Tab-separated table of C-alpha atoms and ligand atoms in Angstrom:
chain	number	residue	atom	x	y	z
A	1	UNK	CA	0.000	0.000	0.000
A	2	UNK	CA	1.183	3.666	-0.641
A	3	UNK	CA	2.700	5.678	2.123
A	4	UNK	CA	0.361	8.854	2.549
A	5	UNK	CA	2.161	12.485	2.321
A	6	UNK	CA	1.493	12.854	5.697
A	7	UNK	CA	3.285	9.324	6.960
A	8	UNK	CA	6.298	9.946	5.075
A	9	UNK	CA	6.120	13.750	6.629
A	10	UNK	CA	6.137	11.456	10.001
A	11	UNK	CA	8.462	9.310	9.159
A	12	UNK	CA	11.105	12.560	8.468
A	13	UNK	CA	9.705	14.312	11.814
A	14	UNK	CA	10.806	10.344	13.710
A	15	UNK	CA	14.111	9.906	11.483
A	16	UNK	CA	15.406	13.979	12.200
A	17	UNK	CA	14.797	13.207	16.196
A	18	UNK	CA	16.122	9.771	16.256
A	19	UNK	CA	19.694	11.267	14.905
A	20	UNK	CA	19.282	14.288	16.219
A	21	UNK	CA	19.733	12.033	20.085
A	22	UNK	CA	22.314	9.308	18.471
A	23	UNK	CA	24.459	12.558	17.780
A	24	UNK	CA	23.890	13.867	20.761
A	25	UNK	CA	25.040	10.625	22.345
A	26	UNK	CA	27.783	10.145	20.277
A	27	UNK	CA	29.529	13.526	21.274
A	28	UNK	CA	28.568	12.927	24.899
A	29	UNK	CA	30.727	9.529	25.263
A	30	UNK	CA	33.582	11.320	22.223
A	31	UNK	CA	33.922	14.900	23.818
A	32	UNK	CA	32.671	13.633	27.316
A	33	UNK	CA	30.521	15.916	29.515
A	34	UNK	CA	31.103	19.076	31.762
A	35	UNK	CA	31.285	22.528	30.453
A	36	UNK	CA	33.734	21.685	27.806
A	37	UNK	CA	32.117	18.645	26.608
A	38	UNK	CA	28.636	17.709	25.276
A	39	UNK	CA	26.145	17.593	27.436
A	40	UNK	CA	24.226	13.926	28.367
A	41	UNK	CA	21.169	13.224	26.239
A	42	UNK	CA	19.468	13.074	29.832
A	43	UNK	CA	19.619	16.988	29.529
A	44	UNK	CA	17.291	16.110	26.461
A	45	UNK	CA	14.569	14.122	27.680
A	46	UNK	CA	11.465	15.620	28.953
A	47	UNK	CA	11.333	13.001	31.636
A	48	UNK	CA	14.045	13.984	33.388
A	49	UNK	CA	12.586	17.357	34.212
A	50	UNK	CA	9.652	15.063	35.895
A	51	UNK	CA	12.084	13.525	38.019
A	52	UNK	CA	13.509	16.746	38.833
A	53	UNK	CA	10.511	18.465	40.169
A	54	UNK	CA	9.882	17.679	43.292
A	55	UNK	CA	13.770	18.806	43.466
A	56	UNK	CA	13.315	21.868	41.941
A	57	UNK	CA	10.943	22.980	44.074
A	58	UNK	CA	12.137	22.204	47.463
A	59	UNK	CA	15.939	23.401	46.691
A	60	UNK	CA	15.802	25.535	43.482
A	61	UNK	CA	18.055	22.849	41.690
A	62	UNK	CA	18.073	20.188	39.190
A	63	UNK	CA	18.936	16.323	39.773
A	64	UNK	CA	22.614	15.852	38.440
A	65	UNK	CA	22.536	15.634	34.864
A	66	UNK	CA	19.279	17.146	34.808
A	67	UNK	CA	18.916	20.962	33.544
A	68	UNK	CA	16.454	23.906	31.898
A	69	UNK	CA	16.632	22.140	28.516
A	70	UNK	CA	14.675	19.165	30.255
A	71	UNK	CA	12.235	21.744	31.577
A	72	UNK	CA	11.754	22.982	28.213
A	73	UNK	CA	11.528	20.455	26.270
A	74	UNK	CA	8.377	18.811	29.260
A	75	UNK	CA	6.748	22.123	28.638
A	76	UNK	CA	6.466	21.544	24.811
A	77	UNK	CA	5.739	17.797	25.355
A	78	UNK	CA	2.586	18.991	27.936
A	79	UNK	CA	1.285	21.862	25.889
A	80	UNK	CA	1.769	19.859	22.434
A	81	UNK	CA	-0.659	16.912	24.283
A	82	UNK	CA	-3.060	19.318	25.704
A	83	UNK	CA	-3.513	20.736	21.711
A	84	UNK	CA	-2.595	17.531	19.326
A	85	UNK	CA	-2.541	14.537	22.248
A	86	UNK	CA	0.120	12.059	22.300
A	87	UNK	CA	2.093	13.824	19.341
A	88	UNK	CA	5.852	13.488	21.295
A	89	UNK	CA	5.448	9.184	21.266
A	90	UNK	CA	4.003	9.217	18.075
A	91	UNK	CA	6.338	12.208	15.692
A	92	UNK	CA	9.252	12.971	17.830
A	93	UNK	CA	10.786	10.124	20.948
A	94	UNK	CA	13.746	8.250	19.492
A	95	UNK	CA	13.321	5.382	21.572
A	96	UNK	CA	9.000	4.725	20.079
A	97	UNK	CA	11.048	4.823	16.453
A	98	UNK	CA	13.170	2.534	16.953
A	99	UNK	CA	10.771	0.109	17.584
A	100	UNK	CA	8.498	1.631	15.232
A	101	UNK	CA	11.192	0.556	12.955
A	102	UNK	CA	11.581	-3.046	14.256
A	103	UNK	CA	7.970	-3.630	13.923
A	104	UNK	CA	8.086	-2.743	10.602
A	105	UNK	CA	11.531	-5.422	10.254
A	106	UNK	CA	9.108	-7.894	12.329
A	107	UNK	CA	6.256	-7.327	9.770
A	108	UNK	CA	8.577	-7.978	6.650
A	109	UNK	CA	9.803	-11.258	8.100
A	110	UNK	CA	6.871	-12.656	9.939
A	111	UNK	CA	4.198	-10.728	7.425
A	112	UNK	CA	1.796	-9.975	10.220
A	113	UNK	CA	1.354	-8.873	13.811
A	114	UNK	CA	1.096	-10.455	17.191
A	115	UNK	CA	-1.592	-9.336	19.701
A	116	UNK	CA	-1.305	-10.660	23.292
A	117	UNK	CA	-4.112	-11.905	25.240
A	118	UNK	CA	-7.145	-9.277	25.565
A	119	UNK	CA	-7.621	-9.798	29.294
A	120	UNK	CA	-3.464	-10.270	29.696
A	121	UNK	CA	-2.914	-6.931	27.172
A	122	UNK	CA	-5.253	-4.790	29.665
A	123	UNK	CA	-3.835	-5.561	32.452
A	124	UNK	CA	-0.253	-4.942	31.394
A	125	UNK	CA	-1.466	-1.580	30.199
A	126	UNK	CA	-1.170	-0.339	33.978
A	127	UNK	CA	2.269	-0.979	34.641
A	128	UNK	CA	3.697	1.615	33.092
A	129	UNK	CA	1.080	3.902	35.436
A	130	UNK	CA	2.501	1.862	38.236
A	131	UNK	CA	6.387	2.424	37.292
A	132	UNK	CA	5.560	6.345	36.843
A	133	UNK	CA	4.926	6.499	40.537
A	134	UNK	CA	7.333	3.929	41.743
A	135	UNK	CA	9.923	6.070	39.791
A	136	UNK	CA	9.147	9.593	40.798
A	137	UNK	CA	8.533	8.007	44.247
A	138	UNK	CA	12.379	6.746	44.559
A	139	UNK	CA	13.759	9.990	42.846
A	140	UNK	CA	11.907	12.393	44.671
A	141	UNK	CA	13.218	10.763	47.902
A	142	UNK	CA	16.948	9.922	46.770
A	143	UNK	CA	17.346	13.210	44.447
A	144	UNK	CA	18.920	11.378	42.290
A	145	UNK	CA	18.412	9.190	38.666
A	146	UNK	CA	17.971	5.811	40.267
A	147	UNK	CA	15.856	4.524	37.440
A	148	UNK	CA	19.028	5.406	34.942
A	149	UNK	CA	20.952	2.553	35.046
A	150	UNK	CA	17.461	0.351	33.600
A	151	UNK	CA	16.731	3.415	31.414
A	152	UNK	CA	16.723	1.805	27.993
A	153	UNK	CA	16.939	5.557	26.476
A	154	UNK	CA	20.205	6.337	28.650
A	155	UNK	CA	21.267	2.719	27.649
A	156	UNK	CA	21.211	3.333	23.774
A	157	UNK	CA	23.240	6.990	24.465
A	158	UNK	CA	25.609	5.091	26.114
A	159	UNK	CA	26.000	2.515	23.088
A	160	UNK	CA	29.341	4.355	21.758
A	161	UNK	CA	30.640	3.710	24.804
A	162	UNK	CA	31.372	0.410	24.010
A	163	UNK	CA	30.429	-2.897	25.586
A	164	UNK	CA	32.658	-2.635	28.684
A	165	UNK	CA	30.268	0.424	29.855
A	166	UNK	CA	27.293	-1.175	28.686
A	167	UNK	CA	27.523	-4.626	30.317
A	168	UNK	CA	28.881	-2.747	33.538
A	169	UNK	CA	26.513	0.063	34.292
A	170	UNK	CA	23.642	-0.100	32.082
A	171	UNK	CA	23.499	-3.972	31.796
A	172	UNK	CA	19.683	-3.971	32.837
A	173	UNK	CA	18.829	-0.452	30.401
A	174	UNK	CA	20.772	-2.042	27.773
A	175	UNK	CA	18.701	-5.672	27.827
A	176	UNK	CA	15.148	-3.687	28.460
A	177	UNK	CA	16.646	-2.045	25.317
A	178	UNK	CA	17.051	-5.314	23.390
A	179	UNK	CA	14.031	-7.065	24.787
A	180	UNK	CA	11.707	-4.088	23.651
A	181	UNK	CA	13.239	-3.969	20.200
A	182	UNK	CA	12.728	-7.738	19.747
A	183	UNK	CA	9.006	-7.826	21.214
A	184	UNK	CA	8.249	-4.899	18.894
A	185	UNK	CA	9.198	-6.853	16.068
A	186	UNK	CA	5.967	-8.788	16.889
A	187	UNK	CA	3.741	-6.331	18.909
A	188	UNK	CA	3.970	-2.839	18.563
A	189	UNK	CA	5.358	-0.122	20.141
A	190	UNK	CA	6.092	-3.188	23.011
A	191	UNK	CA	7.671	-0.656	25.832
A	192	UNK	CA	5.517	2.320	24.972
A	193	UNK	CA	2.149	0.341	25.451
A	194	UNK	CA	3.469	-1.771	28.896
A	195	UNK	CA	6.436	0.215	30.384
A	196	UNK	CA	7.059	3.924	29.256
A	197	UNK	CA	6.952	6.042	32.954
A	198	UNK	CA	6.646	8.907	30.286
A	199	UNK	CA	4.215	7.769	28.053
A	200	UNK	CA	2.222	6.936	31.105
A	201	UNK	CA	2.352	10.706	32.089
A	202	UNK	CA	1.690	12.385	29.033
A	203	UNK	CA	-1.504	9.576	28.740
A	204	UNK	CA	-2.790	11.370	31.817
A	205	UNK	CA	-2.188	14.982	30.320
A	206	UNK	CA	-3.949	13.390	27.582
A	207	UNK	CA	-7.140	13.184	28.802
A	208	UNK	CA	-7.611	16.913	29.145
A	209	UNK	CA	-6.456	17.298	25.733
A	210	UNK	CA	-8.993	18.851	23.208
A	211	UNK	CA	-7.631	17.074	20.465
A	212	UNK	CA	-10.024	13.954	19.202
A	213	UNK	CA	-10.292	11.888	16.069
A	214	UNK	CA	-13.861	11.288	15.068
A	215	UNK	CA	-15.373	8.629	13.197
A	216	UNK	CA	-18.681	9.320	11.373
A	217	UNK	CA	-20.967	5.885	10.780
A	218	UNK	CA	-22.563	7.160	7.965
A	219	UNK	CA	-19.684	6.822	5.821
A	220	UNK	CA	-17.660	4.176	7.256
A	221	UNK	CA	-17.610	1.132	5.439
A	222	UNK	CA	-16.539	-1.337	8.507
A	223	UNK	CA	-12.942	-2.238	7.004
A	224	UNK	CA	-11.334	-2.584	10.362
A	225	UNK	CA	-8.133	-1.157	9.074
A	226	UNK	CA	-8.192	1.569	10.950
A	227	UNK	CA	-8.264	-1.250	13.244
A	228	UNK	CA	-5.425	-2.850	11.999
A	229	UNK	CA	-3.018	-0.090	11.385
A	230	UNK	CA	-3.376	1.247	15.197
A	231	UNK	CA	0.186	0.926	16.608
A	232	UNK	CA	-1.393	0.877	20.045
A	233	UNK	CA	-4.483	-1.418	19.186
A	234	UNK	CA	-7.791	0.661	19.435
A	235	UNK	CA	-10.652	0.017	18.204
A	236	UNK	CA	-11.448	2.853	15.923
A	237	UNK	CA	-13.990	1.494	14.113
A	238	UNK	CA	-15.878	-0.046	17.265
A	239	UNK	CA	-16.353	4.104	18.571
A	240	UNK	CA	-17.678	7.179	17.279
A	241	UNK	CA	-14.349	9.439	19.162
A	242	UNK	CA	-11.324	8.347	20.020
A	243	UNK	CA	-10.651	9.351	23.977
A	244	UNK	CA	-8.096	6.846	25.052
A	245	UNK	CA	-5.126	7.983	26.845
A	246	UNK	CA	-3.370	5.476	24.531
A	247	UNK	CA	-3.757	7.081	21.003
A	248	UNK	CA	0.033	8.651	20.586
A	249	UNK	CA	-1.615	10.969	17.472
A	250	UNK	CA	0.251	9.054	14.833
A	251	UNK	CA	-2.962	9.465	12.460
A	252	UNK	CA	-2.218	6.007	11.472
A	253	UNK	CA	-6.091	5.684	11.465
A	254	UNK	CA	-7.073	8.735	9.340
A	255	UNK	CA	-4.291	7.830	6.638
A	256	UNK	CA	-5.641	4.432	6.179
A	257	UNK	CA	-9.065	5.283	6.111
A	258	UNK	CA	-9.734	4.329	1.892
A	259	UNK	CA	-13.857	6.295	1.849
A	260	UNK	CA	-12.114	9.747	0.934
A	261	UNK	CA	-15.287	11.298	2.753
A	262	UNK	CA	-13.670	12.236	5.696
A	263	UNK	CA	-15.033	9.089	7.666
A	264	UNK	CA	-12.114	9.839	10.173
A	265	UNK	CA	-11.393	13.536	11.033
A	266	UNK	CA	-9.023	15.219	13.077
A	267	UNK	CA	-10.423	18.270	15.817
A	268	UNK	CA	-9.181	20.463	17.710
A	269	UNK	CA	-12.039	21.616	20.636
A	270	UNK	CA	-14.574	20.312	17.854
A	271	UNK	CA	-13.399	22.320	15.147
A	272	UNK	CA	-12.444	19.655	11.987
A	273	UNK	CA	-8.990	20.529	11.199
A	274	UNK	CA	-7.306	18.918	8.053
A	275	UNK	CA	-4.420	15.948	9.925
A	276	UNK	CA	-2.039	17.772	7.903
A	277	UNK	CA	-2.499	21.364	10.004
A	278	UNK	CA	-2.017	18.857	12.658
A	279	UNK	CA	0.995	17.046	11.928
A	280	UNK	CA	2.668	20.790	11.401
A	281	UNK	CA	0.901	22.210	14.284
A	282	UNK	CA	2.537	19.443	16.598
A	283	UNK	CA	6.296	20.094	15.283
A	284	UNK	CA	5.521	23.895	15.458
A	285	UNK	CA	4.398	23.654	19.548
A	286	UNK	CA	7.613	21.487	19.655
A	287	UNK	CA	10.356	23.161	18.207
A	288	UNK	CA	8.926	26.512	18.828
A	289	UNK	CA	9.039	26.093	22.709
A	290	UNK	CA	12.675	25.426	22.528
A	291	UNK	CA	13.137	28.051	20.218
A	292	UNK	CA	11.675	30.193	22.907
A	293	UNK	CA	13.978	28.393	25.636
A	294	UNK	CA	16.951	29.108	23.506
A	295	UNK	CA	15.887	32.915	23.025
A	296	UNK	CA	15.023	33.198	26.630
A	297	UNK	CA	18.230	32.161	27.767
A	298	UNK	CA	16.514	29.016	29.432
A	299	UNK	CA	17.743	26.635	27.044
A	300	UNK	CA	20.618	25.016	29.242
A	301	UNK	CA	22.495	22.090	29.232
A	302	UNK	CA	25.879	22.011	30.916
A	303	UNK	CA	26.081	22.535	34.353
A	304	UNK	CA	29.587	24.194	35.483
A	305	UNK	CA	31.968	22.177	36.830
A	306	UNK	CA	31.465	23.621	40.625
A	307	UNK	CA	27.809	22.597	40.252
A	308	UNK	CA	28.365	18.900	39.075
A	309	UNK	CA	31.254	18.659	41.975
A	310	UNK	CA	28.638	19.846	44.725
A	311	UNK	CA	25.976	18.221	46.645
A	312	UNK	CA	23.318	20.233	48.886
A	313	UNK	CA	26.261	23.262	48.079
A	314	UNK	CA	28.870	20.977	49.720
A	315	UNK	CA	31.861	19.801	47.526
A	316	UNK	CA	31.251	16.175	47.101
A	317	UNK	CA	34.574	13.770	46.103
A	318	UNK	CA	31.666	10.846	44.815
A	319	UNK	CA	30.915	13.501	41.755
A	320	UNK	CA	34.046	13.588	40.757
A	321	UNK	CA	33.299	12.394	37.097
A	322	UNK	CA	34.862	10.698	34.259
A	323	UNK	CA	34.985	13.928	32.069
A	324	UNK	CA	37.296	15.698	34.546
A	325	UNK	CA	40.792	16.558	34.425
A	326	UNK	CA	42.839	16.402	38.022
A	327	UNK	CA	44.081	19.681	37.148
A	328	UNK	CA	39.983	20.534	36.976
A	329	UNK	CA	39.666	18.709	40.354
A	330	UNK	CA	42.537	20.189	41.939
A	331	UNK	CA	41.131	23.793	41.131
A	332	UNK	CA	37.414	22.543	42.366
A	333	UNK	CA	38.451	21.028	45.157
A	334	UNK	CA	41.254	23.202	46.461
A	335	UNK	CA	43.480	20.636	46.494
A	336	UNK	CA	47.062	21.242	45.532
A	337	UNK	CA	47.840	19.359	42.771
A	338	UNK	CA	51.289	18.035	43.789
A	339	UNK	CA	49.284	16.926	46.532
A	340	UNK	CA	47.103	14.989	44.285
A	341	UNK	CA	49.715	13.498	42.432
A	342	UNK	CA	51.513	12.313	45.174
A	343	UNK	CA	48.787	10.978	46.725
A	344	UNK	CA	47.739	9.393	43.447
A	345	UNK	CA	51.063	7.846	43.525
A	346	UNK	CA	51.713	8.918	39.833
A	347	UNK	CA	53.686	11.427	38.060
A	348	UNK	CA	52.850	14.554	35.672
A	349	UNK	CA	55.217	13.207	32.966
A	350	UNK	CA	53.206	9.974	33.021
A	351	UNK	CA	49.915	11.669	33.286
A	352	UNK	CA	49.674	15.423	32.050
A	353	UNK	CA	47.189	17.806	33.747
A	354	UNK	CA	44.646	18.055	31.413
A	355	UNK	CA	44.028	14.423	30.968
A	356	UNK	CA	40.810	13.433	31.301
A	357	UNK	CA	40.668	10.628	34.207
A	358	UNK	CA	38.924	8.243	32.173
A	359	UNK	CA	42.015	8.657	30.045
A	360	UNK	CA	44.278	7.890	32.612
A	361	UNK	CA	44.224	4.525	32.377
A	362	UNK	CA	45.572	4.255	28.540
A	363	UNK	CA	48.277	6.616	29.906
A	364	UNK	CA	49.328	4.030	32.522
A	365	UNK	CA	48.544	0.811	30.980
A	366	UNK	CA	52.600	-0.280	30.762
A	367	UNK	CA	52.559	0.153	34.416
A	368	UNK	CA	50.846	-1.832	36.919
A	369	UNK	CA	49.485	0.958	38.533
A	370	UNK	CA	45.539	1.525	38.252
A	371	UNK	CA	44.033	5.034	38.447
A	372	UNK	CA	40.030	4.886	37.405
A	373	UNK	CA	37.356	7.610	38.925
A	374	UNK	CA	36.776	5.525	41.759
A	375	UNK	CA	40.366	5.636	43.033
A	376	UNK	CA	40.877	9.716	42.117
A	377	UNK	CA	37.105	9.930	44.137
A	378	UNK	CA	39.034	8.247	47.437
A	379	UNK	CA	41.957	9.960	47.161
A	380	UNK	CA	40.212	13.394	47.037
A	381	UNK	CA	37.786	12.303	49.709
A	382	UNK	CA	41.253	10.666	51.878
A	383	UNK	CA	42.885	14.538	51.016
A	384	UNK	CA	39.836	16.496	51.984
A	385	UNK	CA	39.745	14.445	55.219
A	386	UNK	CA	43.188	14.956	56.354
A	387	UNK	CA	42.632	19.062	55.904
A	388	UNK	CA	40.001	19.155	58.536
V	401	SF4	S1	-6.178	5.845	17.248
V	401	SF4	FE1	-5.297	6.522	15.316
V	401	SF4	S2	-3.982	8.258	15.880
V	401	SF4	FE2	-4.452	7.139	17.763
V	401	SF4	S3	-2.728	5.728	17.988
V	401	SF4	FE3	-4.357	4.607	16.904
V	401	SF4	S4	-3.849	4.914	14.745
V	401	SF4	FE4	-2.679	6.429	15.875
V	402	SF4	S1	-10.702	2.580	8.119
V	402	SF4	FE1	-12.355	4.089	7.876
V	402	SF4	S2	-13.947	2.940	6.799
V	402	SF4	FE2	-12.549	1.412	7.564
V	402	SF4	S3	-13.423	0.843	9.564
V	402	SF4	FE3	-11.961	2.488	9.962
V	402	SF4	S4	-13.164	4.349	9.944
V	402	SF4	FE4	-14.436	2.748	8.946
C-alpha cells in the first residue's frame, strides 16, 4: 500500500529526532561531559525534568545531569498533548522509532502482527502507570536518577561507549533495550504500550487534551483497518471518538481510512482541522518552545563544573566524574595538585594535567598501577579528610 504524504512527513519528523539524540550521544561519550564537553542526552529528555521536580521545588536545583533544557523540552511535550494529544510518542521520541522501525523489520519477516491476550494486554497496560509512581517516588526521595541505570533511552546513548560500559553500568537499560526492540518486532510499540513512565504521564495529560479523532458511521464502510493499522491497538472502528489515553496521534487511522469522505477527522475543541495542520501544528508547539527556551536564555544544558562537583552546596569527592581533568579537580576542590599526584602515587610526565581521568588509564597501561574515577574519588575524599 502507498505511504500517505502525511506518513512519510512522520516518518522525516521520527528519522530527524532519532539522529538528532544518536548525535547527541555520540559527542557525549567522544567529547565527554562538563562545560567543555557535550552535554548527556538526559539533559534532552522531557522526563528527566519530571524527576527533577519535586527537586526543583524544594531546593531551586536540578537532579545531576538534569537541567532547563529538560524543563523545556516537558513544557512543549505537555502543551503539544493538551492541543494535538500524544504527538511526542508518536512524531518525535527516538526510543517509540526505533521500535516503530523493528515492527516494521518484524512485519517484513513474519508478514503480520502479534496481539497478546485481551484480558493479559489490559492488564499490562497499567504498569507503566505503576512504574511512573514507583519512579518519581524513589527519585523524589533519593534526588537522584535511580531509574538510569534500567533506562533503555540512557542505555542506547551510552551505546558508543562500548560494551565494557554497557555490560557494567547499564546492563539492565541495555537488555530492556534489546528485549523491547525484539518484542516490537511482533507487537507494537512493546515498551511504549506496557512500560514507558513517560508515556504513562503524558496519557494522563492526555485526557484533558482537546484534540479527538472522530469517526462518522454514515460513511464508514466497517474495514477494520483503521483497526489494523493502530500501533497501540484501538478500536477505531468499534467508537464514534477516540478518547483513550493510549492514542500517541500518529494518524495512522485517518491515513488508512480508503472512503475519501472524511469518515475519520481530526479536531481540535470540535473544530475539523485537516491531519495535515495537525501534523505541522505538533512540530511547530515542539520546536517553537525550545526556540523560545533558547531565546530566553533558558535553554541550558551544561552545568559548570562547581555545580556537578557539589551536593546540597557541599563539595562532594563521589561527583568527581569521568569527564574531569585532576588539574579541573585540583582547582574545584582546592586541592594542591602536587598533593594529588603524590597521593595518586603517579607522576605529571606519566599523566599530564589536562588528561581526562577516564584517560588515565591508557596513559598508565605499561605500568601496573591503576588510576580509574573511583580511586581519584578516594583519594580526594582521603585529602579532603586529612585538611580538617
Ligand atoms: S487511534 Fe489513530 S492516531 Fe491514535 S494511535 Fe491509533 S492509529 Fe494512531
Ligand atoms: S478505516 Fe475508515 S472505513 Fe474502515 S473501519 Fe476504519 S473508519 Fe471505517
Amino acid at each position: 500500500m502507498k505511504k500517505s504524504k502525511i506518513q512519510i512527513f512522520r516518518l522525516i519528523s521520527q528519522l530527524f529526532f532519532l539522529i538528532l539524540v544518536t548525535i547527541a550521544g555520540f559527542r557525549h561519550q567522544i567529547l565527554g561531559g562538563g562545560p567543555s564537553g557535550s552535554p548527556p542526552v538526559d539533559s534532552i529528555c522531557p522526563f528527566g525534568a519530571i524527576e527533577s521536580i519535586y527537586k526543583l521545588v524544594a531546593t531551586g536545583k536540578f537532579i545531576d545531569k538534569i537541567d532547563w533544557s529538560a524543563l523545556v523540552l516537558l513544557i512543549g511535550a505537555i502543551i503539544s498533548t493538551i492541543i494535538v494529544g500524544r504527538y511526542f510518542c508518536g512524531w518525535i521520541c527516538a526510543l517509540g522509532t526505533m521500535q516503530e522501525l523493528f515492527g516494521k523489520l518484524g512485519l517484513k519477516i513474519f508478514k503480520k502482527r502479534f496481539n497478546l491476550n485481551y484480558k493479559l494486554d489490559k492488564i499490562l497496560r497499567y504498569l507503566k502507570y505503576i512504574l511512573l509512581v514507583i519512579i518519581l517516588y524513589f527519585t523524589w526521595k533519593t534526588g537522584t536518577l535511580v531509574i538510569r541505570p534500567y533506562d533503555p533511552f540512557a542505555a542506547y546513548s551510552h551505546i558508543p561507549a562500548g560494551f565494557k560500559e554497557l555490560w557494567g553500568e547499564f546492563a539492565i537499560g541495555f537488555s530492556v533495550l534489546i528485549i523491547s526492540l525484539i518484542a516490537s518486532m511482533f507487537y507494537d510499540r512493546f515498551f511504549c504500550k506496557y512500560a514507558c513512565p513517560l508515556g504513562a504521564f503524558l496519557g494522563i495529560i492526555s485526557k484533558i487534551s482537546i484534540f479527538k479523532i472522530k469517526r462518522e458511521n454514515s460513511t464508514c464502510i466497517h474495514c477494520n483497518l483503521c483497526n489494523k493499522k493502530c500501533p497501540v491497538n484501538i478500536n477505531v472502528s468499534g467508537i464514534n471518538q477516540v478518547d483513550s489515553a493510549e492514542c500517541i496521534s500518529c494518524l495512522e487511522c485517518v491515513t488508512v481510512c480508503p472512503t475519501n469522505k472524511g469518515t475519520l477527522k481530526t479536531h481540535i475543541k470540535n473544530k475539523s482541522i485537516k491531519p495535515i495542520i495537525i501534523a505541522i501544528f505538533g512540530l511547530v508547539i515542539y520546536l517553537g518552545t525550545a526556540g523560545i527556551g533558547h531565546i530566553s536564555g533558558y535553554w541550558k544544558t551544561n552545568k559548570t563544573l562547581e555545580e556537578i562537583a557539589k551536593i546540597d552546596d557541599k563539595l562532594a569527592p563521589e561527583n568527581i566524574k569521568g569527564f574531569m581533568t585532576l588539574k579541573e579537580i585540583s582547582d574545584i576542590y582546592k586541592i594542591d595538585i602536587e598533593v594529588l599526584y603524590d597521593e595518586l602515587g603517579i607522576t605529571i610526565k606519566q599523566v599530564p594535567e589536562d588528561t581526562r581521568i577516564k584517560k588515565i588509564s591508557e596513559l598508565l597501561s605499561s605500568s601496573d598501577k591503576k588510576v580509574d574515577e573511583e580511586v581519584v574519588r578516594e583519594t580526594v575524599a582521603k585529602i579532603l579528610e586529612s585538611k580538617k
